[in-house]
Coordinates of C-alpha atoms in Angstrom, one line a residue:
Chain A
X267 CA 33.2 -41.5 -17.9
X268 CA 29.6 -40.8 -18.4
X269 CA 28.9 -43.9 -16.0
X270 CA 31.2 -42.9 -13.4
X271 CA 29.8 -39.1 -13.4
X272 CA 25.7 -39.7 -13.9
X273 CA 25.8 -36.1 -12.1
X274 CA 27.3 -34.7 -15.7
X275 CA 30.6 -33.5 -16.5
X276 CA 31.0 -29.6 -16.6
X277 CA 33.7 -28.3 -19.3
X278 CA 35.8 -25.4 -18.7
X279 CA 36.1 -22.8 -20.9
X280 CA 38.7 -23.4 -23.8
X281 CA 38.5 -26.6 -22.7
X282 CA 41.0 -26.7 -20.1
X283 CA 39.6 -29.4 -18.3
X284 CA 36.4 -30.7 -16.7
X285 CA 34.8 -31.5 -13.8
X286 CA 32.0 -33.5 -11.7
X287 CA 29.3 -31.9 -10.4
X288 CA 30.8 -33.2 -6.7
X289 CA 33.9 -31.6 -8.0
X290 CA 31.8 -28.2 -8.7
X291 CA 31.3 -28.0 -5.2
X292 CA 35.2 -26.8 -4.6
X293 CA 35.4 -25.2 -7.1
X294 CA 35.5 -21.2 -6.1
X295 CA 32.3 -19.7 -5.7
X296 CA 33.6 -16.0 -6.3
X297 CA 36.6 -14.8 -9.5
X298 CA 38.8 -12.2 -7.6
X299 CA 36.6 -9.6 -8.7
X300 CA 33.9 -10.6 -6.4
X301 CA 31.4 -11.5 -9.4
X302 CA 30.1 -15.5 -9.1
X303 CA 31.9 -17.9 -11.4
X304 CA 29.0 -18.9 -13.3
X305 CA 28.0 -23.1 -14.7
X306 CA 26.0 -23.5 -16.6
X307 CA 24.7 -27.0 -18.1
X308 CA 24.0 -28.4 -21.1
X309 CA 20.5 -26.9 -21.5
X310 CA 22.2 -23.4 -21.0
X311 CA 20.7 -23.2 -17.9
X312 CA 22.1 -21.4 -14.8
X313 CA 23.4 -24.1 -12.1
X314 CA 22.8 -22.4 -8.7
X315 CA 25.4 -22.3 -6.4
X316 CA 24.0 -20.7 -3.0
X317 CA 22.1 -22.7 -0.7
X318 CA 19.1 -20.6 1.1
X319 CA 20.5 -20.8 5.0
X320 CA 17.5 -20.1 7.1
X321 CA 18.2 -18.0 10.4
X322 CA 15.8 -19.7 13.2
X323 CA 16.5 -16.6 15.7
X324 CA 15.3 -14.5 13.1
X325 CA 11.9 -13.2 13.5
X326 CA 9.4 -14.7 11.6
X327 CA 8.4 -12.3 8.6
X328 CA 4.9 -9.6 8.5
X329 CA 2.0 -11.5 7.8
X330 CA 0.1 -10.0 4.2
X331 CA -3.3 -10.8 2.6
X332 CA -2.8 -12.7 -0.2
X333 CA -4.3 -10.8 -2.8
X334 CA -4.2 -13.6 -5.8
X335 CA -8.2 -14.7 -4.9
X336 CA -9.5 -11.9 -2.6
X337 CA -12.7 -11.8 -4.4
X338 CA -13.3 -15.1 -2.9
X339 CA -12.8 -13.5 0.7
X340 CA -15.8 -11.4 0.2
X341 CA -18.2 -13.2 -2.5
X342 CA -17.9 -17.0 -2.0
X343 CA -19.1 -19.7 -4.1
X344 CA -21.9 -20.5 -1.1
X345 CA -22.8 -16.9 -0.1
X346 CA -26.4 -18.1 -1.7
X347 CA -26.5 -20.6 1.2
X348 CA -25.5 -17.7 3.5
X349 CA -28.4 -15.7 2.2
X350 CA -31.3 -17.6 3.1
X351 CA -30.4 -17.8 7.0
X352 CA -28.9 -14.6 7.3
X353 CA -30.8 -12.5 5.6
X354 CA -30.6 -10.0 7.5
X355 CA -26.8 -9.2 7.1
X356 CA -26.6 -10.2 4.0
X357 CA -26.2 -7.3 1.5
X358 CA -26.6 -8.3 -2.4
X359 CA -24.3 -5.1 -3.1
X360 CA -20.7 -6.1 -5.0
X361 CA -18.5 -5.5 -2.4
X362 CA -15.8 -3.4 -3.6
X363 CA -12.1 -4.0 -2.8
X364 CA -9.2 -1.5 -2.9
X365 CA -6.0 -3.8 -3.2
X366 CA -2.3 -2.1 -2.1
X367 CA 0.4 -4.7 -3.5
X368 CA 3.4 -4.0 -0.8
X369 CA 6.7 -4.5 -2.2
X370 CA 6.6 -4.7 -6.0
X371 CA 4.8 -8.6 -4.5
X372 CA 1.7 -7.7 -6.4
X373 CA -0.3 -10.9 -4.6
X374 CA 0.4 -10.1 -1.2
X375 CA -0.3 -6.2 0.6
X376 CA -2.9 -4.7 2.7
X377 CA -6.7 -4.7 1.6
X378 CA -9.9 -2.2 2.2
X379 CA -13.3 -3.2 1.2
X380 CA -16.6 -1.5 1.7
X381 CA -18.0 -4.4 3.6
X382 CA -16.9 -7.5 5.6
X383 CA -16.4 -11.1 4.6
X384 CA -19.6 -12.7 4.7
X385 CA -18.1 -15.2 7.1
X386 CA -19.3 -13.0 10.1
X387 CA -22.3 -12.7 8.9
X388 CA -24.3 -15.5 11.4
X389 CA -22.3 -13.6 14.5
X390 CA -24.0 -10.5 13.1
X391 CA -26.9 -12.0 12.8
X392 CA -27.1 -13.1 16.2
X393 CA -26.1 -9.7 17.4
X394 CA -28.9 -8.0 15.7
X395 CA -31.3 -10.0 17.0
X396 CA -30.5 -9.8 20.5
X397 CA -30.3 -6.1 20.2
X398 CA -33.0 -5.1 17.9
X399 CA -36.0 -3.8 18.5
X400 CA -39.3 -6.0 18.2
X401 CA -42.6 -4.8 17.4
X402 CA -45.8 -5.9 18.8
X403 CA -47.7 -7.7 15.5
X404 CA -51.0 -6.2 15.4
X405 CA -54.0 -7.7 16.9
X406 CA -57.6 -6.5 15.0
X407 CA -59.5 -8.0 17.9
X408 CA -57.6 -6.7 20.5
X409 CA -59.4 -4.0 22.4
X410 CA -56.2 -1.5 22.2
X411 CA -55.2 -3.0 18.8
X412 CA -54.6 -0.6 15.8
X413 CA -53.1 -1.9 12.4
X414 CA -50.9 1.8 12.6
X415 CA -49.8 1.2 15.5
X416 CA -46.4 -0.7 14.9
X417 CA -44.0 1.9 15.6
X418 CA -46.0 3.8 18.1
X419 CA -48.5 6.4 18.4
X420 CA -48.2 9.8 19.3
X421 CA -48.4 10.8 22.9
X422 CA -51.8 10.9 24.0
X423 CA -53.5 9.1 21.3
X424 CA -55.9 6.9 21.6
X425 CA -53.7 4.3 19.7
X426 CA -51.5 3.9 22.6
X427 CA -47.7 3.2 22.1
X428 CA -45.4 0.3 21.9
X429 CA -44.6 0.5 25.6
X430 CA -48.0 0.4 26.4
X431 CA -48.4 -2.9 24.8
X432 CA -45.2 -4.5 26.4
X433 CA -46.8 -3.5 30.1
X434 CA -50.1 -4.0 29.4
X435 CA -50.3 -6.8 27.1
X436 CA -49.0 -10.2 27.5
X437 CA -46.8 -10.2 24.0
X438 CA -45.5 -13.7 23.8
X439 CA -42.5 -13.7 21.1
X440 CA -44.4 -14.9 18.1
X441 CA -46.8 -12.1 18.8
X442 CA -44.1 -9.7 17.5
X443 CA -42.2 -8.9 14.5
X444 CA -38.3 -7.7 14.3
X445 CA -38.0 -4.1 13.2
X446 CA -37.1 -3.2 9.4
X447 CA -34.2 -1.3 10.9
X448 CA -30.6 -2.7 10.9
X449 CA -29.1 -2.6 14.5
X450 CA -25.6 -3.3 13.2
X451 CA -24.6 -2.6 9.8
X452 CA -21.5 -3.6 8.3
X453 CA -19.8 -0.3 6.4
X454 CA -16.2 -1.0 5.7
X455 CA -13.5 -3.0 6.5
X456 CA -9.2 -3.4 6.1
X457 CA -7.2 -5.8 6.5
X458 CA -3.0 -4.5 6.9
X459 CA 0.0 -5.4 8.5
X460 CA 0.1 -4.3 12.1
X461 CA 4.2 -2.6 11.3
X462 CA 2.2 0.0 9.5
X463 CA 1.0 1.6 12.2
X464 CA 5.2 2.1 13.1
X465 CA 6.0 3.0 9.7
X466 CA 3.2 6.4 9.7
X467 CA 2.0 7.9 12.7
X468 CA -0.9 8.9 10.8
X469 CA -2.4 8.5 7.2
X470 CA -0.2 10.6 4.4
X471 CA 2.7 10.5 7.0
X472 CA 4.8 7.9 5.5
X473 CA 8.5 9.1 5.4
X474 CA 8.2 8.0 1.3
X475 CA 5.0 10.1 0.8
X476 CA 6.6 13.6 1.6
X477 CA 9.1 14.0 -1.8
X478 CA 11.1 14.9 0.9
X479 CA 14.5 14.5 -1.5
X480 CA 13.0 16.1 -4.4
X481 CA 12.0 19.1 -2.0
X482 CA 15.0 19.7 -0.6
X483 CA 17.0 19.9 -3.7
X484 CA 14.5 22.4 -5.7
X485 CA 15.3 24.2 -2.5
X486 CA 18.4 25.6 -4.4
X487 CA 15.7 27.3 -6.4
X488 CA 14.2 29.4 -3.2
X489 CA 14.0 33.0 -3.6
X490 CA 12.4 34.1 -0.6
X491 CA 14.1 33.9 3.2
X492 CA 11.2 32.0 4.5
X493 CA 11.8 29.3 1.2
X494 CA 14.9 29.1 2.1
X495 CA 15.2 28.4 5.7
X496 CA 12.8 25.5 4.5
X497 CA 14.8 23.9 2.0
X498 CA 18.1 24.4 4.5
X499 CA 16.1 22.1 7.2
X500 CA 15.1 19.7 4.4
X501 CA 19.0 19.6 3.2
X502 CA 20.0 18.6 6.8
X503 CA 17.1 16.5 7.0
X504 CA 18.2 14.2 3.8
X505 CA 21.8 14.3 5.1
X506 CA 21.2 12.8 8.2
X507 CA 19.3 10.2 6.7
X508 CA 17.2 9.9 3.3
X509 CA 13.5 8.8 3.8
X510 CA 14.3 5.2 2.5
X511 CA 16.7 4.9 5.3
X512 CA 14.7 5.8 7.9
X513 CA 11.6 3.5 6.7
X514 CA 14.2 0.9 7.5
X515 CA 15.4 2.2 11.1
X516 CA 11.8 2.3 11.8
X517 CA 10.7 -1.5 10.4
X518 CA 13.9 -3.2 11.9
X519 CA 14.6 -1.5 15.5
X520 CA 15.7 -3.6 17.5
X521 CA 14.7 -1.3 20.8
X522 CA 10.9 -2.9 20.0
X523 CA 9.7 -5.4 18.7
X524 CA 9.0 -5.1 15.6
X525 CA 4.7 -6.2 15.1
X526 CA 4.1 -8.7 12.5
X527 CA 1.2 -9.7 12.6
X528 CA -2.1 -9.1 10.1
X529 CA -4.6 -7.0 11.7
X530 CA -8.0 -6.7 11.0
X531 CA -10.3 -3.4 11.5
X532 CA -14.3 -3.8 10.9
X533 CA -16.6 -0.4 10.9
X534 CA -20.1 -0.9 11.5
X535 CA -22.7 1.5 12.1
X536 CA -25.2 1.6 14.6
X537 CA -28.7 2.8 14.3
X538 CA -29.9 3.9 17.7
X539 CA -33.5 3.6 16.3
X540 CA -33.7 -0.1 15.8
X541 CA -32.0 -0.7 19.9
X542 CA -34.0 -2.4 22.3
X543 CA -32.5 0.0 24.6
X544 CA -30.3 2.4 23.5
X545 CA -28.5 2.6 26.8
X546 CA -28.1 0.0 29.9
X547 CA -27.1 -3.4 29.4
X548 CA -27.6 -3.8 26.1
X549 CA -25.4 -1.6 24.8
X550 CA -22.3 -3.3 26.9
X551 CA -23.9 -6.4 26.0
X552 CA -23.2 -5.0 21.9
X553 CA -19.9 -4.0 23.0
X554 CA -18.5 -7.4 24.3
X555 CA -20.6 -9.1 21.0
X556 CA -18.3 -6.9 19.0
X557 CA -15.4 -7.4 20.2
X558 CA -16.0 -10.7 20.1
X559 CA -16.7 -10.5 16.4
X560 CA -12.8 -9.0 15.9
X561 CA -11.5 -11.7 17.4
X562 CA -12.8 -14.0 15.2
X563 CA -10.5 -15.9 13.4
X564 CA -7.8 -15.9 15.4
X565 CA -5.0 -13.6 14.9
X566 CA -2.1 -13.8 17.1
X567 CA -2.3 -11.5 19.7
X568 CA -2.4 -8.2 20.8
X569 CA -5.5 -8.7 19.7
X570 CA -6.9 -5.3 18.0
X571 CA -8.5 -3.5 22.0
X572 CA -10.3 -0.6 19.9
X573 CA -13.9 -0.8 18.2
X574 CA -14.1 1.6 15.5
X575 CA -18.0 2.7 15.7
Chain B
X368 CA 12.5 -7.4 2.1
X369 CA 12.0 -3.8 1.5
X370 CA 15.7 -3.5 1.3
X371 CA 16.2 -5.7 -1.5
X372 CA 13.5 -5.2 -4.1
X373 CA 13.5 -1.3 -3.6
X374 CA 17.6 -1.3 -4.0
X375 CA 17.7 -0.4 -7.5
X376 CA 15.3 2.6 -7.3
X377 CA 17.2 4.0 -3.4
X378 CA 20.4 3.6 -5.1
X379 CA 19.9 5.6 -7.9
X380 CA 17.8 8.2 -5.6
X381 CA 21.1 7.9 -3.2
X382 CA 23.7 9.1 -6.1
X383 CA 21.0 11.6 -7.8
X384 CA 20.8 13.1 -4.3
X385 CA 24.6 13.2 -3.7
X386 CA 25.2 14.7 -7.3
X387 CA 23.0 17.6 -6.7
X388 CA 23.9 18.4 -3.1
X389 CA 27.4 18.7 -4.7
X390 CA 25.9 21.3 -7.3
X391 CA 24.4 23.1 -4.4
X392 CA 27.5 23.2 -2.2
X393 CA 29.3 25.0 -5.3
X394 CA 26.8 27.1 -6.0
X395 CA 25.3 25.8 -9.3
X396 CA 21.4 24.9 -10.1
X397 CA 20.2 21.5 -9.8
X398 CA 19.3 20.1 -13.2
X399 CA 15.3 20.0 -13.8
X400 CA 15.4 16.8 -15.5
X401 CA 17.3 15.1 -12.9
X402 CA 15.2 16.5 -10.5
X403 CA 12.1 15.3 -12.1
X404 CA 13.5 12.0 -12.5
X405 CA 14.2 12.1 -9.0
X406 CA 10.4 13.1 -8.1
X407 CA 9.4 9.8 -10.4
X408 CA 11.9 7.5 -8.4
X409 CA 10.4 8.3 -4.6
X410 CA 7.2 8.3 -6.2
X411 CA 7.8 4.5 -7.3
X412 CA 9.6 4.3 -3.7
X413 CA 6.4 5.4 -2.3
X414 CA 4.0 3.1 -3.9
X415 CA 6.6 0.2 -3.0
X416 CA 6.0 1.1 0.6
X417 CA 2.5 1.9 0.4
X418 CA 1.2 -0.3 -2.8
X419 CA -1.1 3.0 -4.1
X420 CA -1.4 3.8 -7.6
X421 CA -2.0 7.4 -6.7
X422 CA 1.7 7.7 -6.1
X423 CA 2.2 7.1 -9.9
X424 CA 2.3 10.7 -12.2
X425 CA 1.5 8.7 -15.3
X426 CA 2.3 11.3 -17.5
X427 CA 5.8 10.9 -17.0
X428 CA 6.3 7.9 -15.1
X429 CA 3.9 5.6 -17.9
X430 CA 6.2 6.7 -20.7
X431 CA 9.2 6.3 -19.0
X432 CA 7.9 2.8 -18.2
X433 CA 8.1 3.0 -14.3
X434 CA 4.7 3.0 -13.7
X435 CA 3.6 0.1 -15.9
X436 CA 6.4 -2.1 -15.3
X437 CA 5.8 -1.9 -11.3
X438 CA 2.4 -2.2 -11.9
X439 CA 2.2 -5.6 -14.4
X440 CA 5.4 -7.4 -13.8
X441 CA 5.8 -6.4 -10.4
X442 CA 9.4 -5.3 -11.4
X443 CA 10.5 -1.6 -12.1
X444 CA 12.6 -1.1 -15.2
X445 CA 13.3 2.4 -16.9
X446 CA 13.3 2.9 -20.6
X447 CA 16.5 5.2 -21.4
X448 CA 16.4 7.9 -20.6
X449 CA 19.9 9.2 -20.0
X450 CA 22.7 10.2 -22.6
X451 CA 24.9 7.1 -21.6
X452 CA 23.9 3.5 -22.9
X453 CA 22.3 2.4 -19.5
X454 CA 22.2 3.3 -15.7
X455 CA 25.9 2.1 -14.5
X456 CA 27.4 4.0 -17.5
X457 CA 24.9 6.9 -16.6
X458 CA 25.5 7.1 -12.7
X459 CA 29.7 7.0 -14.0
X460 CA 29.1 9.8 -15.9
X461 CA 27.0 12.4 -14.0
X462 CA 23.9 11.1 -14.8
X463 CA 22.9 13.2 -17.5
X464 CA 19.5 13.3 -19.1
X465 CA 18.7 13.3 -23.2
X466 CA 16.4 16.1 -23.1
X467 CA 14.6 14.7 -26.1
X468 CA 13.8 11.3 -24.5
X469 CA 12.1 13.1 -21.5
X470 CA 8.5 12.5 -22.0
X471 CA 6.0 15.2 -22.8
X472 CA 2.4 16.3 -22.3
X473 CA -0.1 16.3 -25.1
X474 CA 1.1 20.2 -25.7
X475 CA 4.7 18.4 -26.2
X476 CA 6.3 20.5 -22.7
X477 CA 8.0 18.2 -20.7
X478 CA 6.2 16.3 -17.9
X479 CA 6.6 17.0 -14.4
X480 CA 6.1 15.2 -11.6
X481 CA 8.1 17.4 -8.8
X482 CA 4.6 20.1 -9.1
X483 CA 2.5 18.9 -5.8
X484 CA 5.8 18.4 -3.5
X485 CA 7.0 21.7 -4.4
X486 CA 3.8 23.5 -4.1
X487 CA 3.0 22.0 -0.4
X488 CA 6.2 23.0 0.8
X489 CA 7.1 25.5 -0.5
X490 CA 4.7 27.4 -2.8
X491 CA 3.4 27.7 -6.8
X492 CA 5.7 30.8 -7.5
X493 CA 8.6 28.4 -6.4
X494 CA 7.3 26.0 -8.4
X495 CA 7.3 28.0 -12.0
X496 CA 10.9 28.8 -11.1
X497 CA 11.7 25.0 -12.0
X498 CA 9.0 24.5 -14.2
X499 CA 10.1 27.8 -16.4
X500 CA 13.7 26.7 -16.3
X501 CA 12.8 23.0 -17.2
X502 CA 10.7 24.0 -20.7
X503 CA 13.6 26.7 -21.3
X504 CA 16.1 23.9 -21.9
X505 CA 13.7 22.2 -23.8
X506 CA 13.3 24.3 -25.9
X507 CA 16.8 25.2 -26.5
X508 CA 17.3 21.8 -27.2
X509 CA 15.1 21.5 -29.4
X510 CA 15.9 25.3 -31.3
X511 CA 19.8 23.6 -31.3
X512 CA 19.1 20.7 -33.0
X513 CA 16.6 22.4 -35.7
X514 CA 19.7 24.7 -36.4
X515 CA 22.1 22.0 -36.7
X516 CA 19.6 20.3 -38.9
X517 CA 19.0 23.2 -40.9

């Protein structure tokens, strides 16, 4: 028996019989009761018997950070490498991370940290530089040179100003030095599921946020008219539809459809003081830069349209 | 997805919800503990949507084991807190709460986790309504059973 069934024999219960595990297969999934008729082998483990069936037309599931390693995302191994060319956007602070596990998951949610991944740095680099101001290095035999003269004089003085240098002088580019300032500074950044933004039409506006349940039902406890009315409204609110119920109507309408993918939101701050020019071209020229920089990696499109400045 | 792993906790908000709209419709007072229960399941419900920790009131939540279970195993469970063996005996049998395995504060009154949805809505005078009638049965509870001890 044991060579003609290498799958195993399963025994029935007060051994009324056995079967192969080919014989298993039509055998009832279900007792009449609706509860599964469970096998289990000889290790007293479970034997499943439900095969996943994967839906094609089903729309691919939301797209979460994966939370396991996000340390990695924002301090990696070779950000020492990144700090020597880049030094510029390179900030030694820990960067830190607020992680929100979605779903009881605890490795996969949404993500905001205080700074950006250090894999944009070189594009902020580049940004910087072409949008920073540079300062004349100063020249002690130069007739109009002064060694306080870096960020300009005051008007009138015999020092003369920046500008005067740039008309008057021939500055090549090693004759000048980038400013101290930051042009672009990386402040904060989030990475979330772009169904959030369906879910709360603002921050604190989540259906599951308001207690709306436990509100209406201390409502019985109103003494006042004005209570009252309230907790009536909230009564026919949660008998319409609990919170939890509407969450879902929102994530799985079928009049729109419903966003999935991962969307990423970078906050920089700009100091005017370190611009070239703080209006004209080069401030559209920082506007497609940055832009640019959102796109980067890829994320399926929409791709994010608004800069948050 | 949402659906499934947030089941448990929406079911049980579902029949709390139906039990005490029933009360209401006949006239009779919610019961505090049941309706602090029910403030501890949408806040679990809330930080399953949202995945903040701020959602949790851990004075109530950590003892009943909601908060920490979610948190570490990534699996809610609630330590027993009803009169019945478990849940499905519970939700058969109205769902009534052992007074003395609510948790309590340092000062040993009962912890509440309804305070901040109450007060936005509706206002802190409501608020001590509940709050007055929750530490009254408490406390006869706990006068009861000293006299029955003796």
């Amino acid at each position: 028996m044991k060579e003609d069934n290498p799958g195993g024999l399963y025994e029935f219960p007060n051994s009324e019989g056995c079967l192969s595990d080919k014989e298993l297969e039509d055998l009832a999934l279900t007792s009449p009761d609706g509860h599964e008729i469970p096998i289990y082998n000889s290790t007293r483990g479970r034997v499943p018997r439900r095969k996943i069936i994967v839906d094609k037309n089903q729309p691919p599931c939301g797209v979460l950070v994966d939370l396991s390693n996000i340390q990695e995302l924002f301090h990696p191994d070779d950000i020492i490498d990144l700090s020597d060319d880049f030094s510029d956007s390179y900030d030694s602070h820990l960067i830190n991370i607020d992680a929100y596990p979605l779903a009881f998951l605890r490795t996969a949610g949404n993500l905001q940290a205080d700074g950006i991944p250090p894999c944009f740095y070189p594009s902020l680099t580049e940004i910087n530089n072409n949008v920073r101001k540079h300062h004349p290095i100063a020249n002690l035999n130069h007739p109009l040179a002064d060694s306080d003269s870096e960020m300009g004089g005051d008007g009138g003085s015999h020092h003369g100003s920046a500008n005067d240098y740039d008309s008057d002088l021939d500055i090549d580019d090693d004759d000048t030095t980038p400013s101290h300032l930051q042009a672009v500074k990386p402040i904060f950044s989030q990475f979330y599921n772009h169904i959030t933004h369906r879910v709360a039409s603002q921050a604190g506006k989540h259906d599951s946020q308001q207690g709306t349940v436990t509100v209406a039902i201390s409502g019985a406890f109103a003494n006042t008219e004005k209570d009252k009315t309230t907790a009536s409204k909230k009564l026919e609110y949660c008998d319409i539809s609990l919170p939890s119920e509407r969450f879902h109507d929102r994530i799985s309408s079928l009049d729109v459809e419903c966003p999935t993918a991962c969307r990423a939101e970078f906050v920089y701050s700009i100091d005017l003081r370190a611009l070239k020019d703080p209006s004209g071209r080069y401030v559209r020229s920082f506007s497609f830069r940055s832009f640019y920089l959102i796109q980067f990696p890829c994320f399926p499109p929409p791709y994010p349209s608004q800069i948050h400045m | 997805m949402y659906d499934w792993v947030s089941y448990p906790i929406t079911l049980l908000i579902e029949n709390i919800f139906d039990l005490e709209r029933e009360n209401i419709k006949n006239k009779v007072a919610p019961c505090p503990f049941r309706l602090e229960l029910l403030a501890c399941l949408e806040r679990l419900l809330c930080f399953c949507h949202t995945g903040n920790t701020k959602a949790f009131a851990t004075s109530a939540m950590g003892p009943l084991n909601l908060s920490r279970s979610a948190v570490a195993d990534s699996f809610p469970i609630m330590s027993k807190g009803f009169k019945q063996g478990n849940i499905t005996l519970a939700m058969r049998h109205g769902l009534e709460i052992d007074p003395w395995k609510w948790p309590t504060t340092k000062n040993r009154y009962p912890a509440i986790t309804s305070k901040r949805s109450q007060v936005l809505t509706y206002s802190e005078q409501h608020f001590m309504v509940c709050k007055t009638l929750l530490f009254c049965i408490s406390q006869e509870v706990h006068l009861f059973t000293c006299h029955a001890c003796g």
